[in-house]
Structures are given as C-alpha cells and as structure tokens.
Amino acid sequence: MELLKKKILEEGRVAPGGILKVDGFLNHRVDIALCNEIGKEFRRIFPEKNINKILTMEASGIGIACIAAQYFDNVPVVYAKKSASKNIDGEVYVSEVESYTRGNTNKVIVSKRYLSKEDNILIIDDFLAKGKALMGLIEIIKQADANIVGAGIVIEKGFQSGGKIIRDMGIRLESLAIIENMSENSLTFRE
Amino acid sequence: MELLKKKILEEGRVAPGGILKVDGFLNHRVDIALCNEIGKEFRRIFPEKNINKILTMEASGIGIACIAAQYFDNVPVVYAKKSASKNIDGEVYVSEVESYTRGNTNKVIVSKRYLSKEDNILIIDDFLAKGKALMGLIEIIKQADANIVGAGIVIEKGFQSGGKIIRDMGIRLESLAIIENMSENSLTFRE
C-alpha cells in the first residue's frame, strides 16, 4: 500500500533495539484519514462476504479495526483484553502473549459470549514481528472453534519470523507493508 | 441519546459491585453502527470549529474516539497509554489514574510530541464514574498548556461523584446517557 509506505518513510523512526516507531500516525496519535484508506485496502484484499466479525488486540489494534469495520458492512469488532478486569465475568477464552515492545507476558482473554463456532473472522492488527500477538488471537479463535478467514496486518517486519510461521500454519496473512530491512538510517520494503 | 439508552436497557447488565457491563456493544465487542451514531451526537453537541484533536484513554476509549473523529473533519486521535512501553521514548506528560474496574493505579502518559499549547482538545471516553480517568486526561492537557474545549462521555454514572467534580472545575462535560440509579433489577436515567 503505497500511501502507507510513504507515511512510514516520512514519519516512521527506527529506535535503538530495532523498534519501528510509528506512534505519530498509527499507535499513539492516530491518523484517521489514513486508517480509512487502510480499512478500504483490507476490504479490497478480503472481499469475502461471509466475514461477520473482526478480532483485534487491545490497545493499538482497536482504532484501525473499528475504522476498517465500516468497510465490512459494520461488522462488530471484538478486541482481546490484556488482563483480567472486573468488567469481564463469566467464561473466557485465554491465551498467553509475550510482548516484544513491553518485554513481558500477558494473558489475553475474550469472553465466550462474543466468539462462537458460527463466526467467520478477520483478524486485524497493527504490527507483526515475532507473531506472538497474532498467534494468541489464532489460539483464541481455535478455542472458539470459529473460522479464520484471514489476518490483515498493517506493518509486518519481514526480517522477523512471525510472518513465515503464520503463513506456514496455512493462515491467509496479508500485510499492507512488509519491511525487508531497517536500520537507524535506512528502511526498505519487500516488493 | 435515546438509541444509546435503549441499548443500555436492552443489553447492559448490572454486575455485583455496582459495575454496569456494556461489553456487548461498547468495550469488548464494539457496535460500529452505534459508535457512528455516538460520533454524530458528539459533533452535534460540540460543533466548535477549532477542535483540532481528540484525546482519549486506552483501551476502551479508542474505538469510539476514532469513529467519532470522522465527524470532526478527521482530526487526529491521541490516546493516553497506561504504562510505559519501549515504544514511547522521549519526553512525556504523565498523570496517575486509579482504575475503578481494575482496582489498581496506573501511570498514564502522552508523548509531548502529540500535545501542545496550540491544541484545542475534545476529550472522549466511554465511562465516567469517580472521574479518575478524566481527571488524568485533564491533568495531561494542563501540563501541555493546551485548551480543553470539553469532554464527551458515552455513559456517566450520575450517582457517583465524578460528574459533579469535573463540572465544578468549569469543564464543559456532556454525557450521552446519565444513569441516575441502578441495581441488578432496575436502571433509570437522569432526565
């Protein structure tokens, strides 16, 4: 997605530790017009009529998923929560997710009320690196015995292992920008 | 907002401990069409042309704020983050927020890159009870020396102290549904 790649080149920053910082438009300050273009692009890539739910991970996936859902006939967005809150009761699906950027492991949960085996789910998330968050969401969908239509990722770090692992699982994974190499001075995309 | 009140009456549940659970449409499974109506209503209430940014709190404010921003000429949404992540570097505004539903206290932070004294900010959040989250956001805006146009809340618990405290501070606070009383068997709105 050219608009996204342009934005990454113009406004992204590579911080020490191999972290690509796109908090100016994606995951702290959110560019709403860009999210709409991202949503349209996900719809173009995933035209399947049976998608009836979008699943994402709090917090940084939520804005993108909610805007994108408007291009999927306003299907509901369910977001996995990172820790047990008093606000979720009853039965939940649970998986463990290691966070690359936070350096810890979280339980992520989804209420059983909101995922079922009748669902055809598109996963949307902002980043894919080692794939831990995405694998956590896939695990939850499997627990629900629901169908995974595919996973739409905004930015994939192609030089990390997550993309290959997920694709090797047979999941249809589509990333709008795949970074082939990056350093503090340069960043190139996979063609 | 009648549509919202109807939704709360039909799908909200009051759990032990005085917690109103609206996770079926607002803060776990998100009803995108409803969020659009909420966004339109916030715009009707806050028609000010100078609003150039929406500030909210992760995680449950993000979806609502991002959808609403589309009715405010796609102004950017900035969300305060609940704990220091490797993904935020540099200078930040910080406030402490006690969470009613999680039973703990978090530091919430906003990068100084994304709030400045030129900003005219509308705060949007899903819930107002004791007002701790909202006061945290106001504190951050004050640190940035920015202008608070007002605060738009989806659901206010009118029987708790937050609304009065915030309004007594001179902040223009508008809630789309104010709950006057609730128990496990009944729920009434303020007229």
XYZ file of N, CA and C in Angstrom, chain A residues 33-182:
450
model
N -7.736 9.630 8.614
C -7.867 9.502 7.154
C -7.041 8.318 6.651
N -5.844 8.161 7.181
C -5.012 7.014 6.797
C -5.686 5.698 7.198
N -6.264 5.660 8.400
C -6.957 4.435 8.839
C -8.107 4.091 7.895
N -8.782 5.102 7.359
C -9.847 4.826 6.399
C -9.281 4.196 5.125
N -8.153 4.693 4.676
C -7.537 4.087 3.483
C -7.085 2.663 3.773
N -6.579 2.447 4.980
C -6.178 1.098 5.395
C -7.402 0.170 5.421
N -8.492 0.684 5.951
C -9.724 -0.105 6.005
C -10.223 -0.492 4.620
N -10.184 0.469 3.688
C -10.606 0.183 2.308
C -9.714 -0.887 1.679
N -8.416 -0.781 1.953
C -7.466 -1.724 1.371
C -7.687 -3.137 1.932
N -7.949 -3.221 3.233
C -8.256 -4.548 3.798
C -9.503 -5.133 3.130
N -10.494 -4.299 2.868
C -11.703 -4.805 2.219
C -11.430 -5.279 0.799
N -10.561 -4.539 0.109
C -10.209 -4.956 -1.250
C -9.521 -6.318 -1.215
N -8.656 -6.520 -0.228
C -7.885 -7.768 -0.136
C -8.745 -8.924 0.382
N -9.688 -8.596 1.263
C -10.565 -9.621 1.841
C -12.023 -9.324 1.470
N -12.407 -9.633 0.235
C -13.774 -9.298 -0.196
C -14.814 -10.326 0.270
N -14.386 -11.326 1.016
C -15.290 -12.416 1.389
C -16.550 -11.894 2.080
N -17.671 -12.315 1.571
C -18.962 -11.835 2.081
C -19.309 -12.446 3.436
N -18.651 -13.574 3.756
C -19.050 -14.255 4.997
C -18.386 -13.696 6.261
N -17.477 -12.748 6.096
C -16.834 -12.178 7.293
C -17.896 -11.489 8.150
N -18.072 -11.974 9.368
C -19.124 -11.400 10.220
C -18.574 -10.801 11.510
N -17.246 -10.803 11.643
C -16.658 -10.262 12.866
C -15.189 -9.958 12.614
N -14.710 -8.877 13.231
C -13.278 -8.560 13.192
C -12.738 -8.728 14.601
N -11.614 -9.433 14.705
C -10.981 -9.635 16.007
C -9.646 -8.907 16.010
N -9.378 -8.172 17.076
C -8.104 -7.481 17.203
C -7.637 -7.540 18.652
N -6.490 -6.931 18.892
C -5.891 -6.951 20.231
C -5.874 -5.526 20.778
N -6.263 -5.381 22.055
C -6.078 -4.059 22.629
C -4.585 -3.807 22.793
N -4.115 -2.566 22.766
C -4.883 -1.373 22.545
C -4.716 -0.880 21.111
N -3.541 -1.136 20.525
C -3.233 -0.433 19.281
C -3.988 -0.958 18.065
N -4.601 -2.144 18.168
C -5.377 -2.627 17.032
C -6.768 -2.033 16.945
N -7.243 -1.473 18.049
C -8.672 -1.145 18.144
C -9.109 -0.069 17.155
N -8.374 1.014 17.099
C -8.783 2.120 16.227
C -8.815 1.693 14.770
N -7.770 1.004 14.346
C -7.688 0.533 12.962
C -8.831 -0.430 12.663
N -9.070 -1.365 13.579
C -10.122 -2.366 13.356
C -11.501 -1.720 13.300
N -11.752 -0.753 14.176
C -13.077 -0.109 14.200
C -13.321 0.703 12.927
N -12.315 1.424 12.489
C -12.466 2.181 11.235
C -12.635 1.192 10.066
N -11.825 0.151 10.040
C -11.897 -0.825 8.941
C -13.262 -1.501 8.896
N -13.836 -1.771 10.060
C -15.118 -2.498 10.117
C -16.202 -1.798 9.312
N -16.070 -0.491 9.174
C -17.062 0.260 8.399
C -17.087 -0.174 6.933
N -15.975 -0.712 6.455
C -15.907 -1.196 5.071
C -16.301 -2.665 4.960
N -16.623 -3.264 6.114
C -17.081 -4.656 6.154
C -18.523 -4.675 6.668
N -19.335 -3.785 6.119
C -20.763 -3.724 6.481
C -20.971 -3.558 7.982
N -20.066 -2.795 8.627
C -20.211 -2.537 10.062
C -20.283 -3.795 10.911
N -19.531 -4.818 10.543
C -19.486 -5.995 11.429
C -18.905 -5.577 12.781
N -19.300 -6.246 13.842
C -18.751 -5.887 15.154
C -17.250 -6.179 15.254
N -16.582 -5.368 16.039
C -15.168 -5.582 16.365
C -15.092 -6.130 17.785
N -14.395 -7.230 17.939
C -14.122 -7.747 19.285
C -12.641 -7.569 19.547
N -12.320 -6.978 20.691
C -10.884 -6.889 20.980
C -10.527 -7.719 22.201
N -9.438 -8.471 22.039
C -8.923 -9.265 23.155
C -8.356 -8.318 24.198
N -8.624 -8.637 25.459
C -8.153 -7.781 26.551
C -6.920 -8.389 27.185
N -6.022 -7.502 27.610
C -4.708 -7.980 28.029
C -4.626 -8.448 29.473
N -5.581 -8.112 30.291
C -5.547 -8.647 31.650
C -6.957 -8.708 32.183
N -7.139 -9.579 33.136
C -8.463 -9.749 33.700
C -8.878 -8.461 34.387
N -10.019 -7.959 34.003
C -10.584 -6.775 34.626
C -11.885 -7.207 35.293
N -12.295 -6.472 36.305
C -13.584 -6.766 36.944
C -14.722 -6.687 35.930
N -14.461 -5.978 34.805
C -15.521 -5.766 33.823
C -15.806 -6.968 32.928
N -14.977 -7.999 33.045
C -15.274 -9.207 32.268
C -15.555 -10.335 33.232
N -16.719 -10.895 33.137
C -17.019 -12.024 34.016
C -17.312 -13.239 33.172
N -17.619 -14.300 33.827
C -18.055 -15.497 33.119
C -16.920 -16.176 32.399
N -17.290 -16.974 31.479
C -16.347 -17.826 30.780
C -15.588 -17.047 29.713
N -14.303 -17.281 29.675
C -13.470 -16.593 28.686
C -12.535 -17.576 27.981
N -12.179 -17.244 26.756
C -11.066 -17.903 26.081
C -9.798 -17.177 26.508
N -8.726 -17.914 26.726
C -7.488 -17.318 27.231
C -6.301 -17.805 26.409
N -5.390 -16.890 26.118
C -4.085 -17.332 25.616
C -3.004 -16.443 26.224
N -1.778 -16.921 26.130
C -0.644 -16.177 26.701
C 0.096 -15.496 25.563
N 0.394 -14.219 25.717
C 1.088 -13.487 24.670
C 2.290 -12.751 25.242
N 3.431 -13.010 24.632
C 4.651 -12.316 25.024
C 4.719 -11.027 24.215
N 4.939 -9.908 24.883
C 5.017 -8.633 24.166
C 6.463 -8.245 23.909
N 6.755 -8.059 22.630
C 8.093 -7.657 22.232
C 8.399 -6.248 22.723
N 7.429 -5.357 22.574
C 7.704 -3.954 22.906
C 7.611 -3.671 24.406
N 6.839 -4.491 25.132
C 6.717 -4.223 26.559
C 7.621 -5.125 27.400
N 8.130 -6.167 26.777
C 9.064 -7.029 27.496
C 8.425 -7.849 28.602
N 7.149 -8.192 28.448
C 6.506 -9.042 29.455
C 5.520 -10.003 28.781
N 4.898 -10.839 29.584
C 3.909 -11.776 29.049
C 2.553 -11.456 29.655
N 1.551 -11.405 28.820
C 0.204 -11.122 29.287
C -0.719 -12.270 28.953
N -1.683 -12.478 29.827
C -2.827 -13.283 29.454
C -3.717 -12.395 28.610
N -4.199 -12.903 27.502
C -5.211 -12.155 26.758
C -6.489 -12.982 26.734
N -7.596 -12.285 26.885
C -8.857 -13.003 27.033
C -9.932 -12.420 26.129
N -10.824 -13.285 25.730
C -12.033 -12.882 25.005
C -13.200 -13.617 25.651
N -14.241 -12.885 25.943
C -15.423 -13.509 26.528
C -16.037 -14.506 25.556
N -16.450 -15.642 26.091
C -17.097 -16.653 25.243
C -18.408 -16.164 24.653
N -18.952 -15.110 25.263
C -20.176 -14.528 24.695
C -19.979 -14.021 23.276
N -18.740 -13.625 22.944
C -18.546 -12.826 21.723
C -17.786 -13.528 20.601
N -17.500 -14.802 20.803
C -16.927 -15.613 19.710
C -17.580 -16.975 19.767
N -17.989 -17.470 18.597
C -18.604 -18.798 18.600
C -18.263 -19.524 17.314
N -18.618 -20.758 17.233
C -18.238 -21.563 16.056
C -18.985 -21.154 14.796
N -19.981 -20.299 14.941
C -20.661 -19.776 13.748
C -19.892 -18.615 13.094
N -18.853 -18.120 13.770
C -18.196 -16.904 13.282
C -17.150 -17.166 12.201
N -17.123 -16.248 11.228
C -16.084 -16.205 10.196
C -15.291 -14.921 10.401
N -14.090 -15.084 10.882
C -13.386 -13.957 11.493
C -12.209 -13.468 10.663
N -12.166 -12.143 10.534
C -10.970 -11.493 10.008
C -10.222 -10.897 11.198
N -8.961 -11.262 11.323
C -8.109 -10.672 12.351
C -7.471 -9.418 11.762
N -7.461 -8.340 12.517
C -6.748 -7.122 12.094
C -5.830 -6.687 13.225
N -4.586 -6.367 12.884
C -3.700 -5.822 13.917
C -2.709 -4.859 13.271
N -2.079 -4.041 14.099
C -1.197 -3.014 13.557
C 0.164 -3.568 13.154
N 0.713 -4.483 13.953
C 2.082 -4.933 13.743
C 2.203 -6.447 13.763
N 3.137 -6.932 12.994
C 3.516 -8.344 13.083
C 5.034 -8.400 13.102
N 5.595 -8.955 14.169
C 7.049 -9.117 14.237
C 7.337 -10.598 14.467
N 7.401 -11.000 15.731
C 7.595 -12.428 16.006
C 6.281 -13.206 15.918
N 5.171 -12.472 15.858
C 3.879 -13.129 15.651
C 3.191 -13.595 16.923
N 3.712 -13.180 18.070
C 3.151 -13.679 19.329
C 1.700 -13.228 19.533
N 1.419 -11.959 19.250
C 0.052 -11.457 19.443
C -0.900 -12.162 18.487
N -0.481 -12.285 17.241
C -1.325 -12.923 16.240
C -1.568 -14.391 16.592
N -0.526 -15.057 17.064
C -0.726 -16.460 17.454
C -1.671 -16.570 18.653
N -1.619 -15.599 19.534
C -2.565 -15.580 20.658
C -4.000 -15.439 20.178
N -4.209 -14.578 19.185
C -5.568 -14.401 18.646
C -6.029 -15.664 17.907
N -5.119 -16.276 17.157
C -5.471 -17.517 16.441
C -5.837 -18.613 17.442
N -5.079 -18.699 18.508
C -5.352 -19.695 19.557
C -6.754 -19.497 20.143
N -7.101 -18.233 20.364
C -8.438 -17.941 20.919
C -9.541 -18.328 19.928
N -9.319 -18.032 18.651
C -10.320 -18.395 17.634
C -10.458 -19.919 17.558
N -9.329 -20.619 17.685
C -9.395 -22.088 17.665
C -10.160 -22.630 18.870
N -9.935 -21.989 20.032
C -10.687 -22.415 21.223
C -12.189 -22.245 20.990
N -12.549 -21.198 20.254
C -13.972 -20.944 19.974
C -14.488 -21.825 18.833
N -13.576 -22.543 18.193
C -13.948 -23.397 17.053
C -14.555 -22.564 15.912
N -14.129 -21.309 15.828
C -14.620 -20.423 14.769
C -13.705 -20.527 13.550
N -14.151 -19.958 12.441
C -13.398 -19.997 11.189
C -12.560 -18.726 11.025
N -11.278 -18.904 10.705
C -10.399 -17.754 10.428
C -10.381 -17.518 8.924
N -10.964 -16.413 8.483
C -10.919 -16.081 7.062
C -9.504 -15.636 6.682
N -8.893 -14.870 7.550
C -7.533 -14.415 7.295
C -7.103 -13.406 8.340
N -5.895 -12.896 8.149
C -5.355 -11.889 9.057
C -4.804 -10.734 8.235
N -5.240 -9.527 8.548
C -4.758 -8.326 7.881
C -3.894 -7.532 8.848
N -2.651 -7.322 8.443
C -1.680 -6.633 9.296
C -1.284 -5.330 8.608
N -1.138 -4.277 9.355
C -0.737 -3.016 8.732
C 0.754 -3.064 8.380
N 1.603 -3.353 9.357
C 3.044 -3.366 9.108
C 3.644 -4.685 9.591
N 4.269 -5.384 8.677
C 4.964 -6.631 9.030
C 6.469 -6.412 8.955
N 7.165 -6.834 9.989
C 8.625 -6.831 9.944
C 9.056 -8.132 9.288
N 9.323 -8.053 7.976
C 9.589 -9.245 7.186
C 10.857 -9.974 7.580
N 11.735 -9.262 8.291
C 13.005 -9.873 8.702
C 12.873 -10.599 10.032
N 11.679 -10.589 10.613
C 11.455 -11.403 11.807
C 10.604 -12.605 11.427
N 10.449 -13.516 12.360
C 9.958 -14.849 11.999
C 8.444 -14.993 11.910
N 7.707 -14.019 12.457
C 6.259 -14.200 12.613
C 5.517 -14.499 11.321
N 5.811 -13.745 10.276
C 5.089 -13.910 9.017
C 5.212 -15.323 8.470
N 6.444 -15.839 8.472
C 6.661 -17.181 7.930
C 5.923 -18.236 8.772
N 6.017 -18.094 10.080
C 5.365 -19.068 10.977
C 3.862 -19.115 10.712
N 3.256 -17.928 10.635
C 1.798 -17.871 10.461
C 1.393 -18.404 9.085
N 2.145 -18.011 8.044
C 1.801 -18.493 6.695
C 1.992 -20.005 6.605
N 3.022 -20.516 7.280
C 3.255 -21.964 7.270
C 2.139 -22.727 7.988
N 1.401 -22.022 8.856
C 0.253 -22.654 9.519
C -0.948 -22.760 8.566
N -0.812 -22.155 7.358
C -1.926 -22.199 6.414
C -2.914 -21.058 6.575
N -2.543 -20.091 7.416
C -3.407 -18.918 7.594
C -3.146 -17.933 6.448
N -4.198 -17.381 5.898
C -4.033 -16.351 4.876
C -3.679 -15.032 5.546
N -2.432 -14.653 5.408
C -1.914 -13.459 6.084
C -1.548 -12.419 5.042
N -2.112 -11.241 5.170
C -1.847 -10.165 4.215
C -1.388 -8.935 4.983
N -0.211 -8.439 4.632
C 0.334 -7.253 5.304
C 0.413 -6.106 4.306
N 0.014 -4.929 4.728
C -0.053 -3.794 3.803
C 1.326 -3.211 3.501
N 2.251 -3.405 4.419
C 3.642 -3.003 4.179
C 4.519 -4.036 4.877
N 5.457 -4.604 4.127
C 6.389 -5.575 4.704
C 7.789 -4.974 4.645
N 8.372 -4.813 5.809
C 9.711 -4.214 5.877
C 10.755 -5.305 5.709
N 11.609 -5.128 4.735
C 12.637 -6.141 4.449
C 13.855 -5.923 5.311
N 14.261 -4.673 5.408
C 15.434 -4.313 6.204
C 15.204 -2.954 6.834
N 15.723 -2.792 8.037
C 15.699 -1.436 8.577
C 16.873 -1.235 9.519
